CSV table of C-alpha atoms in Angstrom, one decimal:
chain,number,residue,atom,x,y,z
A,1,UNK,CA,0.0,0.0,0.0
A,2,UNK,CA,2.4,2.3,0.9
A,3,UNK,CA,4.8,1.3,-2.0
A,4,UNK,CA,1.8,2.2,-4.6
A,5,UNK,CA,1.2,5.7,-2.3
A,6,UNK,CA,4.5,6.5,-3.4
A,7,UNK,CA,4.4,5.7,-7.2
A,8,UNK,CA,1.1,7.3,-7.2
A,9,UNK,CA,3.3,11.2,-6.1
A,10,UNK,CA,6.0,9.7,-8.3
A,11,UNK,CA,3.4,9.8,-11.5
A,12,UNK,CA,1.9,13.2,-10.0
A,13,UNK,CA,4.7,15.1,-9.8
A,14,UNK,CA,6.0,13.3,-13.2
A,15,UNK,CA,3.0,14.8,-14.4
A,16,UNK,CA,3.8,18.2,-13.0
A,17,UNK,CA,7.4,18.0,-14.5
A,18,UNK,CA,5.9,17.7,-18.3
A,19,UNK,CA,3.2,19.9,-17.5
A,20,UNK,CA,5.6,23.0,-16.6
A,21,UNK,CA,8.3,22.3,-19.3
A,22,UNK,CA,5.7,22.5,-22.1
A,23,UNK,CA,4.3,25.5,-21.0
A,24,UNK,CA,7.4,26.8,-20.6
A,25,UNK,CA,8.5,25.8,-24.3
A,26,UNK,CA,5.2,26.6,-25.2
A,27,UNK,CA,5.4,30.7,-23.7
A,28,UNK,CA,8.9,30.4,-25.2
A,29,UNK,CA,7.7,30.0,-28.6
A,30,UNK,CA,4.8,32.1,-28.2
A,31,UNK,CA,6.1,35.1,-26.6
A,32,UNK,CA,9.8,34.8,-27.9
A,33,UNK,CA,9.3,32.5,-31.5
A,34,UNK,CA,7.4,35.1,-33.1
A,35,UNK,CA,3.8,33.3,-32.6
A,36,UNK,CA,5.5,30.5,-33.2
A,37,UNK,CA,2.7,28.1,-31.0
A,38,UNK,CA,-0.2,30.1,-32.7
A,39,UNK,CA,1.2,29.8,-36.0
A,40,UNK,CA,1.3,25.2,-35.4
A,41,UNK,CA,-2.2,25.8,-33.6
A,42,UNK,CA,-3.5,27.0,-37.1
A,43,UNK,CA,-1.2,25.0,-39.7
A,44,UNK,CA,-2.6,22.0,-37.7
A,45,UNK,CA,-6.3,23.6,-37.9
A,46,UNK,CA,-5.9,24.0,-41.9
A,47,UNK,CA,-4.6,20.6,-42.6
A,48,UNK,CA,-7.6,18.3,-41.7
A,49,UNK,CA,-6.3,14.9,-41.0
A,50,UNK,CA,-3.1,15.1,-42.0
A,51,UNK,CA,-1.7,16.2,-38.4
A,52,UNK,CA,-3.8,14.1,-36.4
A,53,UNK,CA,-3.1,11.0,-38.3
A,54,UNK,CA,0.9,12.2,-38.5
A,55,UNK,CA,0.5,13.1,-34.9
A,56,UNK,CA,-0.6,9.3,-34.3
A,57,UNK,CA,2.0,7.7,-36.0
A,58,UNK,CA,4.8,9.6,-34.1
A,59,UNK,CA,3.5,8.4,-30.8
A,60,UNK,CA,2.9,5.0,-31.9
A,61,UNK,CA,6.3,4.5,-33.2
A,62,UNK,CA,7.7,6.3,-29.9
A,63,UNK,CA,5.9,4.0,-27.7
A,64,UNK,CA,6.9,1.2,-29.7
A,65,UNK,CA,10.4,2.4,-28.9
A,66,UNK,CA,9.3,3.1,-25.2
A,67,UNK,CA,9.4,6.6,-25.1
A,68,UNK,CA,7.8,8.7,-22.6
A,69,UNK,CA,3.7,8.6,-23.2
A,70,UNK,CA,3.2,11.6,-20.6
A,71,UNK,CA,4.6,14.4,-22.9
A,72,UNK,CA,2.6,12.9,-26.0
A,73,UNK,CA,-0.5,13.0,-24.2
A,74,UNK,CA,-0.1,16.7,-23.0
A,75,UNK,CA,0.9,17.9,-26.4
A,76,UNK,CA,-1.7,16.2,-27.9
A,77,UNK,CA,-3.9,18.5,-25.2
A,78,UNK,CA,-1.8,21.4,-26.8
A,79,UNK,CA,-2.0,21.3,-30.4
A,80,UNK,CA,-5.5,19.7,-30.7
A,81,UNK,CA,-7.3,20.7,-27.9
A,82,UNK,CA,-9.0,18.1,-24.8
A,83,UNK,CA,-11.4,16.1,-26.9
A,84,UNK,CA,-9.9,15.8,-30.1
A,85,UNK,CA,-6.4,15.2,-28.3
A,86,UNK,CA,-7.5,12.6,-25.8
A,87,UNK,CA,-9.2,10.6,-29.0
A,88,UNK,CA,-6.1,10.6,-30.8
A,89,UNK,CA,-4.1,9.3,-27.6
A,90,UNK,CA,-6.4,6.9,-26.5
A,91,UNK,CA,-6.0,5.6,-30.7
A,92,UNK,CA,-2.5,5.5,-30.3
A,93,UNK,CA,-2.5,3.7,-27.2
A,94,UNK,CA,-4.3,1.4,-28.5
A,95,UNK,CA,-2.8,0.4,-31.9
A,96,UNK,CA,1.0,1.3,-30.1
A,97,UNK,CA,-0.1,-1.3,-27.1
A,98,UNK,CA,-1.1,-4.1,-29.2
A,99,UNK,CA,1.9,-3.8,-31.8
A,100,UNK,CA,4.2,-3.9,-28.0
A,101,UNK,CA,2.4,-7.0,-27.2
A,102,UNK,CA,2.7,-9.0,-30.4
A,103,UNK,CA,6.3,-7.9,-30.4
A,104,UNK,CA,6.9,-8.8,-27.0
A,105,UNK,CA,5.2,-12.3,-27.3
A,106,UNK,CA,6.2,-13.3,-30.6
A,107,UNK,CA,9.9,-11.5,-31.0
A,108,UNK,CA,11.8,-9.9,-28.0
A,109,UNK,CA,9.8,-12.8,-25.2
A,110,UNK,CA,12.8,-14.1,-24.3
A,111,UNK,CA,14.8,-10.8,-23.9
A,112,UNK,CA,12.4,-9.6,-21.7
A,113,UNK,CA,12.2,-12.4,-19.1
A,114,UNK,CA,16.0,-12.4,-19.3
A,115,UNK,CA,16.4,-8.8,-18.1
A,116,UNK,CA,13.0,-8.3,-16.0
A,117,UNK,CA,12.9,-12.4,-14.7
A,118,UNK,CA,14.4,-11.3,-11.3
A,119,UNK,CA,13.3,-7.7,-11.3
A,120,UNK,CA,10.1,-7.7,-8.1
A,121,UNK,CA,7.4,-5.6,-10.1
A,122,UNK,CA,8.0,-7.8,-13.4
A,123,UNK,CA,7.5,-11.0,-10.8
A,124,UNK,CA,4.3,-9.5,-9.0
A,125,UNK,CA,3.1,-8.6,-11.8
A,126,UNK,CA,3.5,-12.0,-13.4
A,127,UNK,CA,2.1,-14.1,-10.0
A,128,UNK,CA,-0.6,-11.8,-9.5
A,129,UNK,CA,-1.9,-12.0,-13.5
A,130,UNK,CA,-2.8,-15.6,-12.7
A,131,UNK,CA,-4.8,-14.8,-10.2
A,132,UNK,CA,-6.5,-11.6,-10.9
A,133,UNK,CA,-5.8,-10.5,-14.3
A,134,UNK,CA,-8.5,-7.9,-14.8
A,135,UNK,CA,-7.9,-6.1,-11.2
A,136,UNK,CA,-4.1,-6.2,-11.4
A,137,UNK,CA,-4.2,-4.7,-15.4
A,138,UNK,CA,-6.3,-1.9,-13.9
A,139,UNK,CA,-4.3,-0.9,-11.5
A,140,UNK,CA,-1.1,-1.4,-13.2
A,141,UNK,CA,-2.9,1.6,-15.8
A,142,UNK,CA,-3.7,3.4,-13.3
A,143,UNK,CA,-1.1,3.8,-11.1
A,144,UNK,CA,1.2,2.1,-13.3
A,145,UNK,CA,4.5,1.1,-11.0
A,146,UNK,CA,6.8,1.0,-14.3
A,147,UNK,CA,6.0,3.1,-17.6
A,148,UNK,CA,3.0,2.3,-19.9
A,149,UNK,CA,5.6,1.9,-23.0
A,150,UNK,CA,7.7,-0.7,-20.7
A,151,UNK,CA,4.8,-2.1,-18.7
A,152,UNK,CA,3.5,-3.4,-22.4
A,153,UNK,CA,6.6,-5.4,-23.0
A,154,UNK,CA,6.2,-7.1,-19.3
A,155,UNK,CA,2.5,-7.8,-19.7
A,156,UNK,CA,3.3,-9.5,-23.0
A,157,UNK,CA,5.8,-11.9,-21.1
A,158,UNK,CA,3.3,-13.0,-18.7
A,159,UNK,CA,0.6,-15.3,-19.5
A,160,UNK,CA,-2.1,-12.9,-19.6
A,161,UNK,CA,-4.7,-12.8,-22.3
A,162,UNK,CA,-4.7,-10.4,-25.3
A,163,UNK,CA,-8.0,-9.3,-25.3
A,164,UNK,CA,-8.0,-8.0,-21.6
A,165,UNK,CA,-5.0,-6.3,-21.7
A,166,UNK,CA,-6.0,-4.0,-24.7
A,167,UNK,CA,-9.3,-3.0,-23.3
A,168,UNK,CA,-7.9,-2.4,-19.9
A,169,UNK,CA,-4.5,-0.9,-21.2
A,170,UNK,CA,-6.6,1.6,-23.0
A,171,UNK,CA,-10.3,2.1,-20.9
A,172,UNK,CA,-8.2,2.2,-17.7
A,173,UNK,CA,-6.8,5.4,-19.1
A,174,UNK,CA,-9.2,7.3,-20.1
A,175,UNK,CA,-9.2,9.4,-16.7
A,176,UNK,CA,-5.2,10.0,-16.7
A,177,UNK,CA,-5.3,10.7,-20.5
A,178,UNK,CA,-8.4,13.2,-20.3
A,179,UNK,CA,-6.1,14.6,-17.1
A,180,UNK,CA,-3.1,15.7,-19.6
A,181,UNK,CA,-4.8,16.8,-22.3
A,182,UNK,CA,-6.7,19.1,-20.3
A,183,UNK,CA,-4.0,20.3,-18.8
A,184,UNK,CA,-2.5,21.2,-22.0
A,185,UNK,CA,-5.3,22.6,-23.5
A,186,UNK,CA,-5.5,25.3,-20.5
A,187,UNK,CA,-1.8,25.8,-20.7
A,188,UNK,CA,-2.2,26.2,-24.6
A,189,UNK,CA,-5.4,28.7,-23.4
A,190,UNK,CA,-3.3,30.2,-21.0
A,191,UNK,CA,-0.1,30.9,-23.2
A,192,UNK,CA,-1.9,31.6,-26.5
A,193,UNK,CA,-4.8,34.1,-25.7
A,194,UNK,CA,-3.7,35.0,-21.9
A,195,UNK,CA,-7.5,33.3,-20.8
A,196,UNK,CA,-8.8,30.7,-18.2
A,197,UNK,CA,-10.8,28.5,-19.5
A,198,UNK,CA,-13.1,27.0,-16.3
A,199,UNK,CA,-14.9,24.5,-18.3
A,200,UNK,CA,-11.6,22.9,-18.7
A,201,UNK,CA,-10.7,23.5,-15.4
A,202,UNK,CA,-13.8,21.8,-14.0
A,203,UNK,CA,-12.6,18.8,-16.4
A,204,UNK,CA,-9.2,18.6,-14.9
A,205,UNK,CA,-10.6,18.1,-11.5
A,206,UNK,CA,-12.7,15.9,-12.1
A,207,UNK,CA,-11.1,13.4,-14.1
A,208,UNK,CA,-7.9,13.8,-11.1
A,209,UNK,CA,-10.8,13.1,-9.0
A,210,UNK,CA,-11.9,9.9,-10.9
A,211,UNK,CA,-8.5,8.9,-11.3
A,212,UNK,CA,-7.9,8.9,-7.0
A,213,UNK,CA,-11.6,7.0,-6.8
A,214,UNK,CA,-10.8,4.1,-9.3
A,215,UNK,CA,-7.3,3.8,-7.3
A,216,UNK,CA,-9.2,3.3,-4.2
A,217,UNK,CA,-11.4,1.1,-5.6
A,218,UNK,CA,-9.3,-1.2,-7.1
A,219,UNK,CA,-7.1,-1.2,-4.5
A,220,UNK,CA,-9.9,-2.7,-2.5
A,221,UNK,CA,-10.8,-4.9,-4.5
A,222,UNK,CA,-7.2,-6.5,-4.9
A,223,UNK,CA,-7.1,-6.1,-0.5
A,224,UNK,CA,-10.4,-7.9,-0.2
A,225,UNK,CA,-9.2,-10.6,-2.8
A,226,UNK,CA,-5.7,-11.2,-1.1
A,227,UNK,CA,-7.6,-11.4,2.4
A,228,UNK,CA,-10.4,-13.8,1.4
A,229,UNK,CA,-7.1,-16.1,-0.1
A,230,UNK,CA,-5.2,-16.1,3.3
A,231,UNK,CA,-8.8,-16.4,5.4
């Protein structure tokens, strides 16, 4: 419990990190790039798919290569607002997560149980799958004790099902997703047109709140589960 209090800050302040370097890069190139940020806003609002879909691949390919999802998500929030942002990451995550998995099954298996085998989260995570696949995937989104990109490549080497661990790799984060995106959307607000915009704001709350109640409850859940197996 405590362990996943901790990673839960961890990914906050994580959060906060990305959060506060974009808008700085973001004022940067607004106030000192010549409307730099306006002038991508507008390209991107003149090309009709082109960006989005470009915008997709890019983060596809990055979390194939496990880069960092968090900065994605809040550009995404950035360029293309909350809604249309959180769609395209939520796409990504999707067709990223399940390209990760086939290649971590089928290809790089071995490699992975060679350098994770004696690593404690990869062996939780792989004892606990058996037991309580659906619980452990949602929690694991969540409050995810490694990376989404590397946590792919681990759930791959376990024995869990495909199925489950796309719809729970990409419903489980919705909240954290709709989070970001938000966030850069009022920074993009913020930097852009030197506004507040409280709708947003209202959205950022409540999916943080969301995000804190779906930790508790799965937690719970997983605490209820582990009692009933010792009782």
């Amino acid at each position: 419990m405590h362990s996943e209090k901790y990673h839960s800050k961890k990914i906050i302040m994580h959060g906060a990190i990305i959060l506060f370097v974009v808008g700085m890069v973001s004022f940067m190139a607004e106030h000192y790039g010549e409307g730099h940020l306006s002038a991508i806003t507008a390209w991107i609002e003149a090309s009709g798919n082109f960006a989005p879909f470009l915008f997709v691949v890019i983060n596809v390919v990055g979390m194939v290569l496990v880069l960092p999802q968090t900065l994605f998500t809040v550009v995404a929030g950035v360029l293309f607002g909350a809604l249309k942002g959180t769609v395209m990451c939520l796409v990504s995550m999707a067709v990223g997560a399940s390209l990760s998995f086939i290649l971590g099954r089928f290809v790089f298996r071995g490699r992975v149980f060679k350098k994770f085998r004696d690593d404690p989260n990869f062996m939780k995570m792989e004892m606990l799958s058996r037991k309580h696949p659906i619980k452990v995937l949602a929690l694991s989104r969540i409050v995810p004790v490694v990376p989404y990109s590397i946590a792919n490549y681990l759930w791959a080497a376990t024995g869990v099902r495909f199925l489950p661990y796309l719809v729970m790799s990409v419903v489980c984060l919705i909240p954290e997703t709709i989070f970001m995106t938000a966030g850069g959307h009022l920074l993009s607000a913020g930097v852009r047109m030197g506004t507040v915009n409280w709708g947003m704001l209202a959205v950022l709350a409540a999916a943080a709140a969301l995000i804190f109640l779906l930790v508790r409850a799965v937690r719970h859940s997983l605490e209820e589960d582990s009692n009933s197996g010792c009782a």
